[in-house]
mmCIF file of the C-alpha atoms, coordinates in Angstrom:
data_MODEL
# 
_entry.id   MODEL 
# 
loop_
_atom_site.group_PDB 
_atom_site.id 
_atom_site.type_symbol 
_atom_site.label_atom_id 
_atom_site.label_alt_id 
_atom_site.label_comp_id 
_atom_site.label_asym_id 
_atom_site.label_entity_id 
_atom_site.label_seq_id 
_atom_site.pdbx_PDB_ins_code 
_atom_site.Cartn_x 
_atom_site.Cartn_y 
_atom_site.Cartn_z 
_atom_site.occupancy 
_atom_site.B_iso_or_equiv 
_atom_site.pdbx_formal_charge 
_atom_site.auth_seq_id 
_atom_site.auth_comp_id 
_atom_site.auth_asym_id 
_atom_site.auth_atom_id 
_atom_site.pdbx_PDB_model_num 
ATOM 1   C CA . MET A 1 1   ? 160.485 -40.206 98.319  1.00 0.00 ? 1   MET A CA 1 
ATOM 2   C CA . ASP A 1 2   ? 158.863 -39.071 101.552 1.00 0.00 ? 2   ASP A CA 1 
ATOM 3   C CA . THR A 1 3   ? 159.646 -40.907 104.785 1.00 0.00 ? 3   THR A CA 1 
ATOM 4   C CA . ASP A 1 4   ? 156.764 -43.363 104.488 1.00 0.00 ? 4   ASP A CA 1 
ATOM 5   C CA . GLN A 1 5   ? 157.713 -44.218 100.898 1.00 0.00 ? 5   GLN A CA 1 
ATOM 6   C CA . LEU A 1 6   ? 161.309 -44.727 102.012 1.00 0.00 ? 6   LEU A CA 1 
ATOM 7   C CA . TRP A 1 7   ? 160.268 -47.243 104.658 1.00 0.00 ? 7   TRP A CA 1 
ATOM 8   C CA . VAL A 1 8   ? 157.996 -49.111 102.257 1.00 0.00 ? 8   VAL A CA 1 
ATOM 9   C CA . THR A 1 9   ? 160.968 -49.447 99.901  1.00 0.00 ? 9   THR A CA 1 
ATOM 10  C CA . ILE A 1 10  ? 163.365 -50.417 102.700 1.00 0.00 ? 10  ILE A CA 1 
ATOM 11  C CA . HIS A 1 11  ? 161.035 -53.122 103.973 1.00 0.00 ? 11  HIS A CA 1 
ATOM 12  C CA . HIS A 1 12  ? 160.503 -54.449 100.457 1.00 0.00 ? 12  HIS A CA 1 
ATOM 13  C CA . GLU A 1 13  ? 164.250 -54.646 99.812  1.00 0.00 ? 13  GLU A CA 1 
ATOM 14  C CA . ARG A 1 14  ? 164.836 -56.275 103.194 1.00 0.00 ? 14  ARG A CA 1 
ATOM 15  C CA . ALA A 1 15  ? 162.277 -58.929 102.251 1.00 0.00 ? 15  ALA A CA 1 
ATOM 16  C CA . ARG A 1 16  ? 164.108 -59.532 98.973  1.00 0.00 ? 16  ARG A CA 1 
ATOM 17  C CA . LEU A 1 17  ? 167.412 -59.858 100.827 1.00 0.00 ? 17  LEU A CA 1 
ATOM 18  C CA . LEU A 1 18  ? 165.771 -62.266 103.265 1.00 0.00 ? 18  LEU A CA 1 
ATOM 19  C CA . ASP A 1 19  ? 164.675 -64.435 100.337 1.00 0.00 ? 19  ASP A CA 1 
ATOM 20  C CA . LEU A 1 20  ? 168.250 -64.408 99.046  1.00 0.00 ? 20  LEU A CA 1 
ATOM 21  C CA . LEU A 1 21  ? 169.628 -65.409 102.443 1.00 0.00 ? 21  LEU A CA 1 
ATOM 22  C CA . ARG A 1 22  ? 167.147 -68.265 102.714 1.00 0.00 ? 22  ARG A CA 1 
ATOM 23  C CA . SER A 1 23  ? 168.490 -69.672 99.441  1.00 0.00 ? 23  SER A CA 1 
ATOM 24  C CA . LEU A 1 24  ? 172.134 -69.876 100.584 1.00 0.00 ? 24  LEU A CA 1 
ATOM 25  C CA . ASP A 1 25  ? 173.805 -73.165 101.345 1.00 0.00 ? 25  ASP A CA 1 
ATOM 26  C CA . ASP A 1 26  ? 176.194 -73.686 104.249 1.00 0.00 ? 26  ASP A CA 1 
ATOM 27  C CA . ALA A 1 27  ? 179.307 -73.016 102.183 1.00 0.00 ? 27  ALA A CA 1 
ATOM 28  C CA . GLU A 1 28  ? 177.962 -69.744 100.766 1.00 0.00 ? 28  GLU A CA 1 
ATOM 29  C CA . TRP A 1 29  ? 177.449 -68.293 104.235 1.00 0.00 ? 29  TRP A CA 1 
ATOM 30  C CA . ASP A 1 30  ? 181.204 -68.500 104.785 1.00 0.00 ? 30  ASP A CA 1 
ATOM 31  C CA . ARG A 1 31  ? 182.258 -67.135 101.391 1.00 0.00 ? 31  ARG A CA 1 
ATOM 32  C CA . PRO A 1 32  ? 183.975 -63.708 101.191 1.00 0.00 ? 32  PRO A CA 1 
ATOM 33  C CA . SER A 1 33  ? 181.696 -60.749 100.525 1.00 0.00 ? 33  SER A CA 1 
ATOM 34  C CA . LEU A 1 34  ? 182.461 -57.484 98.718  1.00 0.00 ? 34  LEU A CA 1 
ATOM 35  C CA . CYS A 1 35  ? 183.230 -55.962 102.142 1.00 0.00 ? 35  CYS A CA 1 
ATOM 36  C CA . ALA A 1 36  ? 186.933 -56.475 102.720 1.00 0.00 ? 36  ALA A CA 1 
ATOM 37  C CA . GLY A 1 37  ? 187.523 -59.048 105.442 1.00 0.00 ? 37  GLY A CA 1 
ATOM 38  C CA . TRP A 1 38  ? 183.842 -59.844 105.948 1.00 0.00 ? 38  TRP A CA 1 
ATOM 39  C CA . ARG A 1 39  ? 182.173 -63.127 105.131 1.00 0.00 ? 39  ARG A CA 1 
ATOM 40  C CA . VAL A 1 40  ? 178.653 -63.281 103.751 1.00 0.00 ? 40  VAL A CA 1 
ATOM 41  C CA . ARG A 1 41  ? 177.443 -64.152 107.256 1.00 0.00 ? 41  ARG A CA 1 
ATOM 42  C CA . ASP A 1 42  ? 179.091 -61.007 108.679 1.00 0.00 ? 42  ASP A CA 1 
ATOM 43  C CA . VAL A 1 43  ? 177.359 -58.784 106.119 1.00 0.00 ? 43  VAL A CA 1 
ATOM 44  C CA . ALA A 1 44  ? 174.034 -60.514 106.705 1.00 0.00 ? 44  ALA A CA 1 
ATOM 45  C CA . ALA A 1 45  ? 174.286 -59.978 110.459 1.00 0.00 ? 45  ALA A CA 1 
ATOM 46  C CA . HIS A 1 46  ? 175.389 -56.366 110.013 1.00 0.00 ? 46  HIS A CA 1 
ATOM 47  C CA . ALA A 1 47  ? 172.676 -55.545 107.466 1.00 0.00 ? 47  ALA A CA 1 
ATOM 48  C CA . ILE A 1 48  ? 169.898 -55.713 110.061 1.00 0.00 ? 48  ILE A CA 1 
ATOM 49  C CA . SER A 1 49  ? 171.889 -54.693 113.134 1.00 0.00 ? 49  SER A CA 1 
ATOM 50  C CA . GLY A 1 50  ? 170.950 -51.012 112.931 1.00 0.00 ? 50  GLY A CA 1 
ATOM 51  C CA . SER A 1 51  ? 167.600 -51.773 114.543 1.00 0.00 ? 51  SER A CA 1 
ATOM 52  C CA . ASP A 1 52  ? 169.438 -52.808 117.727 1.00 0.00 ? 52  ASP A CA 1 
ATOM 53  C CA . TYR A 1 53  ? 171.598 -49.732 118.283 1.00 0.00 ? 53  TYR A CA 1 
ATOM 54  C CA . SER A 1 54  ? 170.796 -47.404 121.173 1.00 0.00 ? 54  SER A CA 1 
ATOM 55  C CA . VAL A 1 55  ? 172.474 -44.160 122.188 1.00 0.00 ? 55  VAL A CA 1 
ATOM 56  C CA . PRO A 1 56  ? 174.067 -45.632 125.360 1.00 0.00 ? 56  PRO A CA 1 
ATOM 57  C CA . GLY A 1 57  ? 175.176 -48.793 123.556 1.00 0.00 ? 57  GLY A CA 1 
ATOM 58  C CA . THR A 1 58  ? 176.668 -46.833 120.673 1.00 0.00 ? 58  THR A CA 1 
ATOM 59  C CA . LEU A 1 59  ? 178.539 -44.499 123.022 1.00 0.00 ? 59  LEU A CA 1 
ATOM 60  C CA . ILE A 1 60  ? 179.961 -47.424 124.998 1.00 0.00 ? 60  ILE A CA 1 
ATOM 61  C CA . GLY A 1 61  ? 180.955 -49.146 121.764 1.00 0.00 ? 61  GLY A CA 1 
ATOM 62  C CA . MET A 1 62  ? 182.681 -46.018 120.481 1.00 0.00 ? 62  MET A CA 1 
ATOM 63  C CA . VAL A 1 63  ? 184.673 -45.724 123.715 1.00 0.00 ? 63  VAL A CA 1 
ATOM 64  C CA . ARG A 1 64  ? 185.788 -49.353 123.391 1.00 0.00 ? 64  ARG A CA 1 
ATOM 65  C CA . ALA A 1 65  ? 186.703 -48.725 119.752 1.00 0.00 ? 65  ALA A CA 1 
ATOM 66  C CA . ARG A 1 66  ? 188.717 -45.653 120.802 1.00 0.00 ? 66  ARG A CA 1 
ATOM 67  C CA . GLY A 1 67  ? 186.445 -43.370 118.820 1.00 0.00 ? 67  GLY A CA 1 
ATOM 68  C CA . ASP A 1 68  ? 186.863 -45.244 115.555 1.00 0.00 ? 68  ASP A CA 1 
ATOM 69  C CA . PHE A 1 69  ? 183.424 -45.823 113.964 1.00 0.00 ? 69  PHE A CA 1 
ATOM 70  C CA . ASN A 1 70  ? 184.755 -48.231 111.334 1.00 0.00 ? 70  ASN A CA 1 
ATOM 71  C CA . ARG A 1 71  ? 186.531 -50.289 113.979 1.00 0.00 ? 71  ARG A CA 1 
ATOM 72  C CA . LEU A 1 72  ? 183.302 -50.506 115.981 1.00 0.00 ? 72  LEU A CA 1 
ATOM 73  C CA . MET A 1 73  ? 181.284 -51.645 112.938 1.00 0.00 ? 73  MET A CA 1 
ATOM 74  C CA . ASP A 1 74  ? 183.944 -54.203 112.021 1.00 0.00 ? 74  ASP A CA 1 
ATOM 75  C CA . ARG A 1 75  ? 184.023 -55.701 115.512 1.00 0.00 ? 75  ARG A CA 1 
ATOM 76  C CA . LEU A 1 76  ? 180.248 -55.895 115.794 1.00 0.00 ? 76  LEU A CA 1 
ATOM 77  C CA . ALA A 1 77  ? 179.811 -57.437 112.343 1.00 0.00 ? 77  ALA A CA 1 
ATOM 78  C CA . ARG A 1 78  ? 182.373 -60.152 113.038 1.00 0.00 ? 78  ARG A CA 1 
ATOM 79  C CA . GLU A 1 79  ? 180.898 -60.894 116.474 1.00 0.00 ? 79  GLU A CA 1 
ATOM 80  C CA . GLN A 1 80  ? 177.325 -61.029 115.210 1.00 0.00 ? 80  GLN A CA 1 
ATOM 81  C CA . GLY A 1 81  ? 178.317 -62.919 112.079 1.00 0.00 ? 81  GLY A CA 1 
ATOM 82  C CA . SER A 1 82  ? 179.938 -65.659 114.143 1.00 0.00 ? 82  SER A CA 1 
ATOM 83  C CA . ARG A 1 83  ? 176.573 -66.656 115.568 1.00 0.00 ? 83  ARG A CA 1 
ATOM 84  C CA . PRO A 1 84  ? 174.808 -69.701 114.106 1.00 0.00 ? 84  PRO A CA 1 
ATOM 85  C CA . VAL A 1 85  ? 173.009 -69.021 110.834 1.00 0.00 ? 85  VAL A CA 1 
ATOM 86  C CA . GLU A 1 86  ? 169.703 -69.865 112.488 1.00 0.00 ? 86  GLU A CA 1 
ATOM 87  C CA . GLN A 1 87  ? 170.203 -67.018 114.965 1.00 0.00 ? 87  GLN A CA 1 
ATOM 88  C CA . ILE A 1 88  ? 171.202 -64.550 112.245 1.00 0.00 ? 88  ILE A CA 1 
ATOM 89  C CA . MET A 1 89  ? 168.116 -65.448 110.230 1.00 0.00 ? 89  MET A CA 1 
ATOM 90  C CA . ALA A 1 90  ? 165.758 -65.339 113.228 1.00 0.00 ? 90  ALA A CA 1 
ATOM 91  C CA . ARG A 1 91  ? 167.018 -61.885 114.138 1.00 0.00 ? 91  ARG A CA 1 
ATOM 92  C CA . TYR A 1 92  ? 166.639 -60.686 110.564 1.00 0.00 ? 92  TYR A CA 1 
ATOM 93  C CA . GLU A 1 93  ? 163.079 -62.010 110.353 1.00 0.00 ? 93  GLU A CA 1 
ATOM 94  C CA . ARG A 1 94  ? 162.145 -60.266 113.623 1.00 0.00 ? 94  ARG A CA 1 
ATOM 95  C CA . GLN A 1 95  ? 163.545 -56.913 112.604 1.00 0.00 ? 95  GLN A CA 1 
ATOM 96  C CA . ALA A 1 96  ? 162.995 -56.748 108.840 1.00 0.00 ? 96  ALA A CA 1 
ATOM 97  C CA . THR A 1 97  ? 159.966 -54.472 109.199 1.00 0.00 ? 97  THR A CA 1 
ATOM 98  C CA . SER A 1 98  ? 161.374 -52.320 112.002 1.00 0.00 ? 98  SER A CA 1 
ATOM 99  C CA . ARG A 1 99  ? 161.688 -48.558 111.524 1.00 0.00 ? 99  ARG A CA 1 
ATOM 100 C CA . ARG A 1 100 ? 164.335 -48.212 114.209 1.00 0.00 ? 100 ARG A CA 1 
ATOM 101 C CA . ARG A 1 101 ? 167.672 -46.874 113.050 1.00 0.00 ? 101 ARG A CA 1 
ATOM 102 C CA . PRO A 1 102 ? 171.009 -46.096 114.717 1.00 0.00 ? 102 PRO A CA 1 
ATOM 103 C CA . PRO A 1 103 ? 171.482 -42.797 116.565 1.00 0.00 ? 103 PRO A CA 1 
ATOM 104 C CA . GLY A 1 104 ? 172.627 -39.980 114.303 1.00 0.00 ? 104 GLY A CA 1 
ATOM 105 C CA . THR A 1 105 ? 171.384 -41.584 111.078 1.00 0.00 ? 105 THR A CA 1 
ATOM 106 C CA . LYS A 1 106 ? 168.721 -40.348 108.684 1.00 0.00 ? 106 LYS A CA 1 
ATOM 107 C CA . PRO A 1 107 ? 165.799 -42.286 107.165 1.00 0.00 ? 107 PRO A CA 1 
ATOM 108 C CA . ALA A 1 108 ? 167.690 -42.824 103.897 1.00 0.00 ? 108 ALA A CA 1 
ATOM 109 C CA . ASP A 1 109 ? 170.640 -44.518 105.621 1.00 0.00 ? 109 ASP A CA 1 
ATOM 110 C CA . PRO A 1 110 ? 168.816 -47.871 106.013 1.00 0.00 ? 110 PRO A CA 1 
ATOM 111 C CA . LEU A 1 111 ? 167.918 -47.691 102.303 1.00 0.00 ? 111 LEU A CA 1 
ATOM 112 C CA . VAL A 1 112 ? 171.588 -47.371 101.388 1.00 0.00 ? 112 VAL A CA 1 
ATOM 113 C CA . ASP A 1 113 ? 172.429 -50.217 103.768 1.00 0.00 ? 113 ASP A CA 1 
ATOM 114 C CA . VAL A 1 114 ? 169.982 -52.729 102.345 1.00 0.00 ? 114 VAL A CA 1 
ATOM 115 C CA . LEU A 1 115 ? 170.684 -51.894 98.696  1.00 0.00 ? 115 LEU A CA 1 
ATOM 116 C CA . VAL A 1 116 ? 174.463 -51.987 99.026  1.00 0.00 ? 116 VAL A CA 1 
ATOM 117 C CA . HIS A 1 117 ? 174.738 -54.914 101.439 1.00 0.00 ? 117 HIS A CA 1 
ATOM 118 C CA . SER A 1 118 ? 172.444 -57.004 99.237  1.00 0.00 ? 118 SER A CA 1 
ATOM 119 C CA . GLN A 1 119 ? 175.013 -56.609 96.472  1.00 0.00 ? 119 GLN A CA 1 
ATOM 120 C CA . ASP A 1 120 ? 177.887 -57.253 98.892  1.00 0.00 ? 120 ASP A CA 1 
ATOM 121 C CA . ILE A 1 121 ? 176.365 -60.703 99.246  1.00 0.00 ? 121 ILE A CA 1 
ATOM 122 C CA . ALA A 1 122 ? 174.894 -61.378 95.807  1.00 0.00 ? 122 ALA A CA 1 
ATOM 123 C CA . ILE A 1 123 ? 177.743 -60.318 93.519  1.00 0.00 ? 123 ILE A CA 1 
ATOM 124 C CA . PRO A 1 124 ? 180.559 -62.505 94.911  1.00 0.00 ? 124 PRO A CA 1 
ATOM 125 C CA . LEU A 1 125 ? 178.157 -65.457 95.017  1.00 0.00 ? 125 LEU A CA 1 
ATOM 126 C CA . GLY A 1 126 ? 177.218 -64.945 91.376  1.00 0.00 ? 126 GLY A CA 1 
ATOM 127 C CA . ARG A 1 127 ? 173.575 -64.439 92.318  1.00 0.00 ? 127 ARG A CA 1 
ATOM 128 C CA . SER A 1 128 ? 171.276 -62.202 90.284  1.00 0.00 ? 128 SER A CA 1 
ATOM 129 C CA . HIS A 1 129 ? 169.719 -59.617 92.583  1.00 0.00 ? 129 HIS A CA 1 
ATOM 130 C CA . PRO A 1 130 ? 168.758 -56.551 90.507  1.00 0.00 ? 130 PRO A CA 1 
ATOM 131 C CA . MET A 1 131 ? 168.768 -53.221 92.307  1.00 0.00 ? 131 MET A CA 1 
ATOM 132 C CA . PRO A 1 132 ? 165.639 -51.135 91.598  1.00 0.00 ? 132 PRO A CA 1 
ATOM 133 C CA . VAL A 1 133 ? 166.749 -48.032 89.718  1.00 0.00 ? 133 VAL A CA 1 
ATOM 134 C CA . ASP A 1 134 ? 164.484 -45.513 91.441  1.00 0.00 ? 134 ASP A CA 1 
ATOM 135 C CA . ALA A 1 135 ? 165.575 -46.675 94.894  1.00 0.00 ? 135 ALA A CA 1 
ATOM 136 C CA . ALA A 1 136 ? 169.208 -46.705 93.769  1.00 0.00 ? 136 ALA A CA 1 
ATOM 137 C CA . ARG A 1 137 ? 168.914 -43.134 92.486  1.00 0.00 ? 137 ARG A CA 1 
ATOM 138 C CA . GLU A 1 138 ? 167.372 -42.006 95.788  1.00 0.00 ? 138 GLU A CA 1 
ATOM 139 C CA . ALA A 1 139 ? 170.217 -43.690 97.671  1.00 0.00 ? 139 ALA A CA 1 
ATOM 140 C CA . ALA A 1 140 ? 172.922 -42.285 95.381  1.00 0.00 ? 140 ALA A CA 1 
ATOM 141 C CA . GLU A 1 141 ? 171.587 -38.746 95.704  1.00 0.00 ? 141 GLU A CA 1 
ATOM 142 C CA . PHE A 1 142 ? 171.627 -39.137 99.465  1.00 0.00 ? 142 PHE A CA 1 
ATOM 143 C CA . VAL A 1 143 ? 175.122 -40.641 99.590  1.00 0.00 ? 143 VAL A CA 1 
ATOM 144 C CA . TRP A 1 144 ? 176.516 -37.854 97.389  1.00 0.00 ? 144 TRP A CA 1 
ATOM 145 C CA . THR A 1 145 ? 175.371 -35.188 99.855  1.00 0.00 ? 145 THR A CA 1 
ATOM 146 C CA . ARG A 1 146 ? 175.738 -37.127 103.112 1.00 0.00 ? 146 ARG A CA 1 
ATOM 147 C CA . GLY A 1 147 ? 179.394 -36.790 104.036 1.00 0.00 ? 147 GLY A CA 1 
ATOM 148 C CA . PHE A 1 148 ? 180.140 -39.176 106.932 1.00 0.00 ? 148 PHE A CA 1 
ATOM 149 C CA . PRO A 1 149 ? 180.393 -42.133 106.665 1.00 0.00 ? 149 PRO A CA 1 
ATOM 150 C CA . TYR A 1 150 ? 180.460 -42.149 102.843 1.00 0.00 ? 150 TYR A CA 1 
ATOM 151 C CA . HIS A 1 151 ? 182.475 -39.028 101.883 1.00 0.00 ? 151 HIS A CA 1 
ATOM 152 C CA . ALA A 1 152 ? 181.581 -39.605 98.233  1.00 0.00 ? 152 ALA A CA 1 
ATOM 153 C CA . GLN A 1 153 ? 182.278 -36.034 97.087  1.00 0.00 ? 153 GLN A CA 1 
ATOM 154 C CA . ARG A 1 154 ? 185.681 -36.018 98.775  1.00 0.00 ? 154 ARG A CA 1 
ATOM 155 C CA . ASP A 1 155 ? 186.698 -39.455 97.540  1.00 0.00 ? 155 ASP A CA 1 
ATOM 156 C CA . HIS A 1 156 ? 185.491 -38.863 93.974  1.00 0.00 ? 156 HIS A CA 1 
ATOM 157 C CA . ALA A 1 157 ? 186.480 -35.241 93.491  1.00 0.00 ? 157 ALA A CA 1 
ATOM 158 C CA . GLY A 1 158 ? 187.040 -34.519 89.811  1.00 0.00 ? 158 GLY A CA 1 
ATOM 159 C CA . THR A 1 159 ? 184.579 -37.184 88.673  1.00 0.00 ? 159 THR A CA 1 
ATOM 160 C CA . ARG A 1 160 ? 181.172 -36.642 87.129  1.00 0.00 ? 160 ARG A CA 1 
ATOM 161 C CA . PHE A 1 161 ? 178.868 -39.620 87.571  1.00 0.00 ? 161 PHE A CA 1 
ATOM 162 C CA . VAL A 1 162 ? 176.241 -40.044 84.864  1.00 0.00 ? 162 VAL A CA 1 
ATOM 163 C CA . ALA A 1 163 ? 173.718 -42.875 85.112  1.00 0.00 ? 163 ALA A CA 1 
ATOM 164 C CA . THR A 1 164 ? 172.866 -44.723 81.915  1.00 0.00 ? 164 THR A CA 1 
ATOM 165 C CA . ASP A 1 165 ? 169.550 -46.184 83.091  1.00 0.00 ? 165 ASP A CA 1 
ATOM 166 C CA . VAL A 1 166 ? 167.894 -43.338 85.039  1.00 0.00 ? 166 VAL A CA 1 
ATOM 167 C CA . GLU A 1 167 ? 168.210 -39.556 85.188  1.00 0.00 ? 167 GLU A CA 1 
ATOM 168 C CA . PHE A 1 168 ? 171.133 -38.899 87.508  1.00 0.00 ? 168 PHE A CA 1 
ATOM 169 C CA . GLU A 1 169 ? 174.221 -36.712 87.186  1.00 0.00 ? 169 GLU A CA 1 
ATOM 170 C CA . VAL A 1 170 ? 176.471 -35.349 89.939  1.00 0.00 ? 170 VAL A CA 1 
ATOM 171 C CA . GLY A 1 171 ? 180.022 -34.063 90.250  1.00 0.00 ? 171 GLY A CA 1 
ATOM 172 C CA . ASP A 1 172 ? 182.411 -32.181 88.004  1.00 0.00 ? 172 ASP A CA 1 
ATOM 173 C CA . GLY A 1 173 ? 185.026 -33.475 85.625  1.00 0.00 ? 173 GLY A CA 1 
ATOM 174 C CA . PRO A 1 174 ? 185.310 -36.237 83.061  1.00 0.00 ? 174 PRO A CA 1 
ATOM 175 C CA . PRO A 1 175 ? 182.100 -38.301 82.996  1.00 0.00 ? 175 PRO A CA 1 
ATOM 176 C CA . VAL A 1 176 ? 181.899 -41.844 84.299  1.00 0.00 ? 176 VAL A CA 1 
ATOM 177 C CA . ARG A 1 177 ? 178.826 -43.410 82.699  1.00 0.00 ? 177 ARG A CA 1 
ATOM 178 C CA . ALA A 1 178 ? 177.350 -46.501 84.306  1.00 0.00 ? 178 ALA A CA 1 
ATOM 179 C CA . PRO A 1 179 ? 174.115 -48.000 85.612  1.00 0.00 ? 179 PRO A CA 1 
ATOM 180 C CA . ILE A 1 180 ? 172.938 -46.270 88.780  1.00 0.00 ? 180 ILE A CA 1 
ATOM 181 C CA . ALA A 1 181 ? 173.496 -49.429 90.831  1.00 0.00 ? 181 ALA A CA 1 
ATOM 182 C CA . GLY A 1 182 ? 177.169 -49.465 89.908  1.00 0.00 ? 182 GLY A CA 1 
ATOM 183 C CA . ILE A 1 183 ? 177.485 -45.758 90.673  1.00 0.00 ? 183 ILE A CA 1 
ATOM 184 C CA . LEU A 1 184 ? 175.983 -46.298 94.121  1.00 0.00 ? 184 LEU A CA 1 
ATOM 185 C CA . LEU A 1 185 ? 178.387 -49.146 94.846  1.00 0.00 ? 185 LEU A CA 1 
ATOM 186 C CA . THR A 1 186 ? 181.359 -47.051 93.765  1.00 0.00 ? 186 THR A CA 1 
ATOM 187 C CA . MET A 1 187 ? 180.220 -44.106 95.898  1.00 0.00 ? 187 MET A CA 1 
ATOM 188 C CA . THR A 1 188 ? 180.073 -46.423 98.911  1.00 0.00 ? 188 THR A CA 1 
ATOM 189 C CA . GLY A 1 189 ? 183.568 -47.787 98.371  1.00 0.00 ? 189 GLY A CA 1 
ATOM 190 C CA . ARG A 1 190 ? 182.921 -50.988 96.437  1.00 0.00 ? 190 ARG A CA 1 
ATOM 191 C CA . PRO A 1 191 ? 184.907 -52.048 93.366  1.00 0.00 ? 191 PRO A CA 1 
ATOM 192 C CA . ALA A 1 192 ? 183.557 -51.084 89.947  1.00 0.00 ? 192 ALA A CA 1 
ATOM 193 C CA . VAL A 1 193 ? 181.121 -53.865 89.087  1.00 0.00 ? 193 VAL A CA 1 
ATOM 194 C CA . TRP A 1 194 ? 178.939 -52.052 86.600  1.00 0.00 ? 194 TRP A CA 1 
ATOM 195 C CA . THR A 1 195 ? 177.330 -55.045 84.912  1.00 0.00 ? 195 THR A CA 1 
ATOM 196 C CA . ASP A 1 196 ? 176.688 -57.295 87.895  1.00 0.00 ? 196 ASP A CA 1 
ATOM 197 C CA . CYS A 1 197 ? 174.048 -55.409 89.879  1.00 0.00 ? 197 CYS A CA 1 
ATOM 198 C CA . GLY A 1 198 ? 171.648 -53.821 87.428  1.00 0.00 ? 198 GLY A CA 1 
# 
């Protein structure tokens, strides 16, 4: 995909996630997500937060987090997720078609975010939210070569991922065959949930 095609796909997937969020009841917002320690509301708030990040704000946040990127993301997600649902949704609706992204990221990073975070919400709630295979392949190819913050090649050294629903094969070693959506989730640190996201 070129950059324009990426953004068309990102905006489409954000709209699908917005529809999912609109369907949640009060209890579901507070249910655990696939992200350890995060509620559905925390993931929802985090999923659109990239449009807000600026270079000065990110630098200040990193100083407060003592240089730990994961600690910064965790603190921000919990803070933003503690806002009323109406505020989370209003912010999402305002920014769903934005092309802004955090400093230091690439255009494919927001694609990974929306695809993976949609499943972080949908899977534990038992909601069907199929991941489009072509977008998932694009995201998986990017994650495999990206390094920080995914480190997929390091974390899955000795594994060869082979998609069963689209042409995709990376890595060396014994093959792990699965739908591309499940491969993407595994590469980004989620549990193996091969049959729940395709």
